[in-house]
Each structure stands twice: as C-alpha cells, then as structure tokens.
Amino acid sequence: MRAAGFDVNAPTLPGHGTSPRDLQNRTFDEWLTAAREAFDETRATHERVALIGFSMGSLLALSLASEGRVAGLVVMGCALRLSAPLRAAFGIASAVRARLPDAYVKKAFGPDIRDKTLLASITAYDTNPVRAAMEVHRAGRAVAVRLGDIHCPVLALHGERDRVCSPRASHDLVDLVGTRDVRVRTYARSGHMLALDFDREAVASDVIAFLERVQLRPVEP
C-alpha cells in the first residue's frame, strides 16, 4: 500500500509483538482502545481514512466503522465466525460459564498458510493463549449486533482454505452491514494468512483498487 502511494498507520496492539503470556490477559476493549487511538491520530492529518483489519483486527475495524467517520473498510479473514471446532469449544465454555485456565495451545501446524515456502519468514507466537482466543469469540458476538451501523463501502476477503475463521463469516457481512456497497471475494488457494499466501498478489491488487475507489487523501495544509 505504501508503494502504491498511500499513507499507512499499522499499530502494534497490546499483547502483540511481546509474548503469549502478555497476550493472555488482554481484553478486546484494550485492543479496541489502541485501534481507536491510531485511527484518531490518522484522522487528524487525513480527511478520508480507510480501515483494514485482519482476523481479530477485522472485528476492531468493523467496530470502529460502526461509529462512522470511515471512508472504506477492508476485512480479511473475518473473525465474526471462527472455525467449527473453535466455535464448539468456546460455545461450551460460555454455556457453562467456565473460568478458562492460564493455558496455551501449541500451534500444531504453525501459521495457517498454504505457501510453506514463507513459513520461516513469518514472525508469530507458536502457541495460542486460550483466554485471549475466547476474547475474540466473545467479541465476534458483540460486534455482530452493531454491523447495521456500517454505511461505508466494504470489501471482505477470505481464503477458502482458512482453518481459523470460517469463510462464511465474510459472506454473512452482505446481509449484516448497513450498506449495499459490499463485495466479497474468496481465494481458492489460500489459508488464514491471506495477504501472504499463494493469492497475495491478487489480494494486494484488490485492496489497492478498493482504496483508490474510496479516494483517500490527506488534510489540506
């Protein structure tokens, strides 16, 4: 996006870039506060701002977009609906109101990307903090009720081989958001890490075309 001439603000959210233990006790509200601060900072110097959110970040972007002031919204690997096994596990825990332990689940297959030549280049935690993952599950439900307040153009992108978030979540957005200007595109060869996987060039092209359409620009001095 920078190479295409766009200004980019990509904040590191609380609990990210440090350790799985640091992420474990973070809340969605903490992540949302950090995202809102970055958005407000960018709005101070730019008349029109688009939001792009990946995975849990898609929920942050959807939540902020429901508050208005957004020129366009891109969600990748939308986390409104996790994969069936994760939904089942967290659904049971929520139903019985279980207090989740300070547990960490090893990523058996590493990052969910089908282009294995890029595995070594991906910096990510090798375990999933259980309580942090539950925060994403709960946030999906909370954000879903506010989607009707989103009226900016929306582009939803999803890898068809995503093992983390169900591609159905992106298709659900068509009926849930408050705008008719919504497009969904899926990519047959890619998993969850869509922007890095086999279809990365098509993903980049689609995102840049969308950003050009919503006409982002800085504030005039």
Coordinates of C-alpha atoms in Angstrom, one line a residue:
M1 CA 0.0 0.0 0.0
R2 CA 2.9 2.4 0.8
A3 CA 4.4 1.5 -2.6
A4 CA 1.1 2.5 -4.2
G5 CA 1.3 5.9 -2.6
F6 CA -0.9 5.5 0.5
D7 CA 0.0 6.7 4.0
V8 CA -0.3 3.7 6.3
N9 CA -0.6 3.5 10.1
A10 CA -0.2 0.0 11.4
P11 CA -0.3 0.0 15.2
T12 CA 1.1 -2.9 17.3
L13 CA -1.8 -3.9 19.6
P14 CA -1.4 -4.7 23.3
G15 CA -0.1 -8.2 23.9
H16 CA 1.3 -8.4 20.4
G17 CA 4.9 -8.5 19.5
T18 CA 5.9 -9.4 23.0
S19 CA 5.0 -12.9 24.4
P20 CA 1.9 -15.2 24.5
R21 CA 1.8 -14.6 28.3
D22 CA 1.4 -10.9 27.7
L23 CA -1.5 -11.6 25.3
Q24 CA -3.3 -14.0 27.6
N25 CA -5.0 -11.5 29.9
R26 CA -5.6 -8.7 27.4
T27 CA -9.2 -7.8 26.5
F28 CA -10.9 -6.8 23.3
D29 CA -11.6 -3.4 24.9
E30 CA -7.9 -2.9 25.3
W31 CA -7.3 -3.8 21.6
L32 CA -10.2 -1.5 20.5
T33 CA -8.8 1.4 22.5
A34 CA -5.4 1.1 20.9
A35 CA -7.0 0.8 17.4
R36 CA -9.2 3.9 18.1
E37 CA -6.2 5.9 19.2
A38 CA -4.4 5.0 16.0
F39 CA -7.5 5.9 13.9
D40 CA -7.9 9.3 15.6
E41 CA -4.2 10.0 15.1
T42 CA -4.5 9.3 11.4
R43 CA -7.8 11.3 11.1
A44 CA -6.0 14.4 12.5
T45 CA -3.9 14.6 9.3
H46 CA -6.1 12.9 6.7
E47 CA -9.6 13.9 5.5
R48 CA -10.5 10.4 4.5
V49 CA -9.3 7.2 6.2
A50 CA -10.0 3.6 5.4
L51 CA -9.7 0.7 7.9
I52 CA -8.1 -2.6 7.1
G53 CA -8.4 -5.4 9.6
F54 CA -7.1 -9.0 9.6
S55 CA -8.5 -11.8 11.7
M56 CA -9.2 -10.3 15.2
G57 CA -8.3 -7.0 13.7
S58 CA -11.3 -7.4 11.4
L59 CA -13.5 -7.2 14.5
L60 CA -11.7 -4.0 15.5
A61 CA -12.2 -2.5 12.1
L62 CA -15.9 -3.5 12.0
S63 CA -16.4 -2.0 15.4
L64 CA -14.8 1.3 14.5
A65 CA -16.6 1.5 11.2
S66 CA -19.9 1.2 13.0
E67 CA -19.0 4.5 14.8
G68 CA -18.8 6.3 11.4
R69 CA -16.1 8.7 10.0
V70 CA -14.7 5.8 7.8
A71 CA -14.2 6.2 4.1
G72 CA -14.0 2.5 3.4
L73 CA -13.5 -0.8 5.2
V74 CA -11.5 -3.9 4.2
V75 CA -11.8 -7.1 6.3
M76 CA -9.5 -10.1 5.7
G77 CA -10.1 -13.5 7.3
C78 CA -13.2 -12.1 9.1
A79 CA -13.4 -13.4 12.7
L80 CA -17.1 -13.0 13.2
R81 CA -17.4 -16.7 12.8
L82 CA -14.5 -18.9 14.0
S83 CA -13.9 -22.4 12.5
A84 CA -16.4 -25.1 13.6
P85 CA -14.1 -26.8 16.2
L86 CA -13.2 -23.4 17.9
R87 CA -16.9 -22.3 17.9
A88 CA -17.9 -25.6 19.5
A89 CA -15.2 -25.4 22.2
F90 CA -15.8 -21.8 23.1
G91 CA -19.6 -22.2 22.9
I92 CA -19.5 -25.0 25.5
A93 CA -17.2 -22.9 27.8
S94 CA -19.5 -19.9 27.5
A95 CA -22.6 -22.0 28.2
V96 CA -21.3 -23.5 31.4
R97 CA -19.6 -20.2 32.3
A98 CA -16.3 -21.9 32.9
R99 CA -13.3 -19.9 34.0
L100 CA -10.7 -20.7 31.5
P101 CA -7.3 -21.6 32.8
D102 CA -4.0 -19.9 32.1
A103 CA -3.4 -22.3 29.2
Y104 CA -1.6 -22.2 25.9
V105 CA -2.4 -24.4 23.0
K106 CA 0.5 -25.3 20.7
K107 CA 0.0 -24.5 17.0
A108 CA 0.4 -28.0 15.7
F109 CA 0.9 -26.9 12.0
G110 CA 2.3 -23.4 12.6
P111 CA 0.7 -20.4 10.9
D112 CA -2.3 -21.2 8.7
I113 CA -0.7 -20.5 5.4
R114 CA -0.6 -22.9 2.4
D115 CA 2.6 -21.5 0.8
K116 CA 5.0 -23.3 3.0
T117 CA 8.0 -21.5 1.4
L118 CA 7.1 -18.5 3.5
L119 CA 6.8 -20.2 6.9
A120 CA 10.3 -19.2 8.0
S121 CA 9.7 -15.6 7.3
I122 CA 6.6 -15.3 9.5
T123 CA 7.1 -13.9 13.0
A124 CA 4.2 -15.2 15.2
Y125 CA 3.6 -16.8 18.5
D126 CA 3.9 -20.6 18.4
T127 CA 1.1 -21.0 21.0
N128 CA -2.4 -19.6 21.3
P129 CA -3.4 -18.2 24.7
V130 CA -6.8 -19.7 25.5
R131 CA -8.3 -16.8 27.3
A132 CA -7.2 -14.3 24.6
A133 CA -8.8 -16.6 22.0
M134 CA -12.0 -16.6 24.0
E135 CA -12.0 -12.8 23.9
V136 CA -12.1 -13.0 20.1
H137 CA -15.0 -15.4 20.2
R138 CA -17.0 -13.1 22.6
A139 CA -16.1 -10.0 20.6
G140 CA -17.5 -11.6 17.4
R141 CA -20.9 -11.8 19.1
A142 CA -20.8 -8.3 20.5
V143 CA -19.7 -6.7 17.2
A144 CA -22.3 -8.5 15.1
V145 CA -25.2 -6.6 16.7
R146 CA -23.6 -3.2 15.5
L147 CA -23.0 -4.1 11.9
G148 CA -26.1 -2.4 10.7
D149 CA -24.5 0.9 11.6
I150 CA -21.8 0.4 8.9
H151 CA -22.6 2.6 5.9
C152 CA -19.2 3.0 4.2
P153 CA -18.1 0.8 1.2
V154 CA -17.0 -2.7 2.4
L155 CA -14.6 -5.2 0.9
A156 CA -14.4 -8.7 2.5
L157 CA -11.6 -11.0 1.5
H158 CA -11.2 -14.6 2.7
G159 CA -9.1 -17.7 1.9
E160 CA -11.2 -20.7 1.1
R161 CA -8.8 -22.9 2.9
D162 CA -8.9 -20.9 6.2
R163 CA -8.7 -23.2 9.2
V164 CA -9.1 -20.4 11.8
C165 CA -12.1 -18.3 10.7
S166 CA -14.9 -19.7 8.6
P167 CA -15.2 -18.1 5.1
R168 CA -19.0 -18.0 5.8
A169 CA -18.3 -15.0 8.1
S170 CA -17.3 -12.9 5.1
H171 CA -20.4 -13.9 3.2
D172 CA -22.6 -13.1 6.2
L173 CA -21.5 -9.5 6.0
V174 CA -23.6 -8.9 2.9
D175 CA -26.8 -9.3 4.9
L176 CA -25.5 -7.8 8.2
V177 CA -23.8 -4.5 7.3
G178 CA -25.9 -1.4 6.7
T179 CA -24.6 -0.6 3.2
R180 CA -25.3 -2.2 -0.1
D181 CA -21.8 -1.3 -1.3
V182 CA -20.3 -4.5 -0.1
R183 CA -18.2 -7.0 -2.1
V184 CA -16.9 -10.4 -1.0
R185 CA -14.1 -12.2 -2.7
T186 CA -12.6 -15.6 -1.7
Y187 CA -9.3 -17.1 -2.9
A188 CA -9.2 -20.8 -3.6
R189 CA -5.5 -21.5 -2.8
S190 CA -5.1 -19.5 0.4
G191 CA -5.5 -20.2 4.1
H192 CA -6.0 -17.7 7.0
M193 CA -2.8 -15.6 6.4
L194 CA -4.4 -14.3 3.2
A195 CA -2.1 -11.4 2.5
L196 CA 1.0 -13.6 2.5
D197 CA -0.3 -16.8 0.9
F198 CA -0.4 -18.0 -2.7
D199 CA -3.0 -15.4 -3.7
R200 CA -1.1 -12.5 -2.2
E201 CA -0.7 -10.6 -5.4
A202 CA -4.4 -10.8 -6.2
V203 CA -5.2 -9.7 -2.7
A204 CA -2.9 -6.7 -2.9
S205 CA -4.3 -5.7 -6.2
D206 CA -7.9 -5.9 -4.9
V207 CA -7.1 -3.9 -1.8
I208 CA -5.3 -1.1 -3.7
A209 CA -8.1 -0.9 -6.3
F210 CA -10.6 -0.5 -3.4
L211 CA -8.6 2.2 -1.7
E212 CA -8.3 4.1 -4.9
R213 CA -12.1 3.9 -5.4
V214 CA -12.8 5.4 -1.9
Q215 CA -10.4 8.3 -2.7
L216 CA -8.2 8.6 0.4
R217 CA -6.4 11.9 0.8
P218 CA -4.6 13.9 3.4
V219 CA -5.9 17.0 5.1
E220 CA -5.0 20.2 3.1
P221 CA -2.5 22.3 5.0

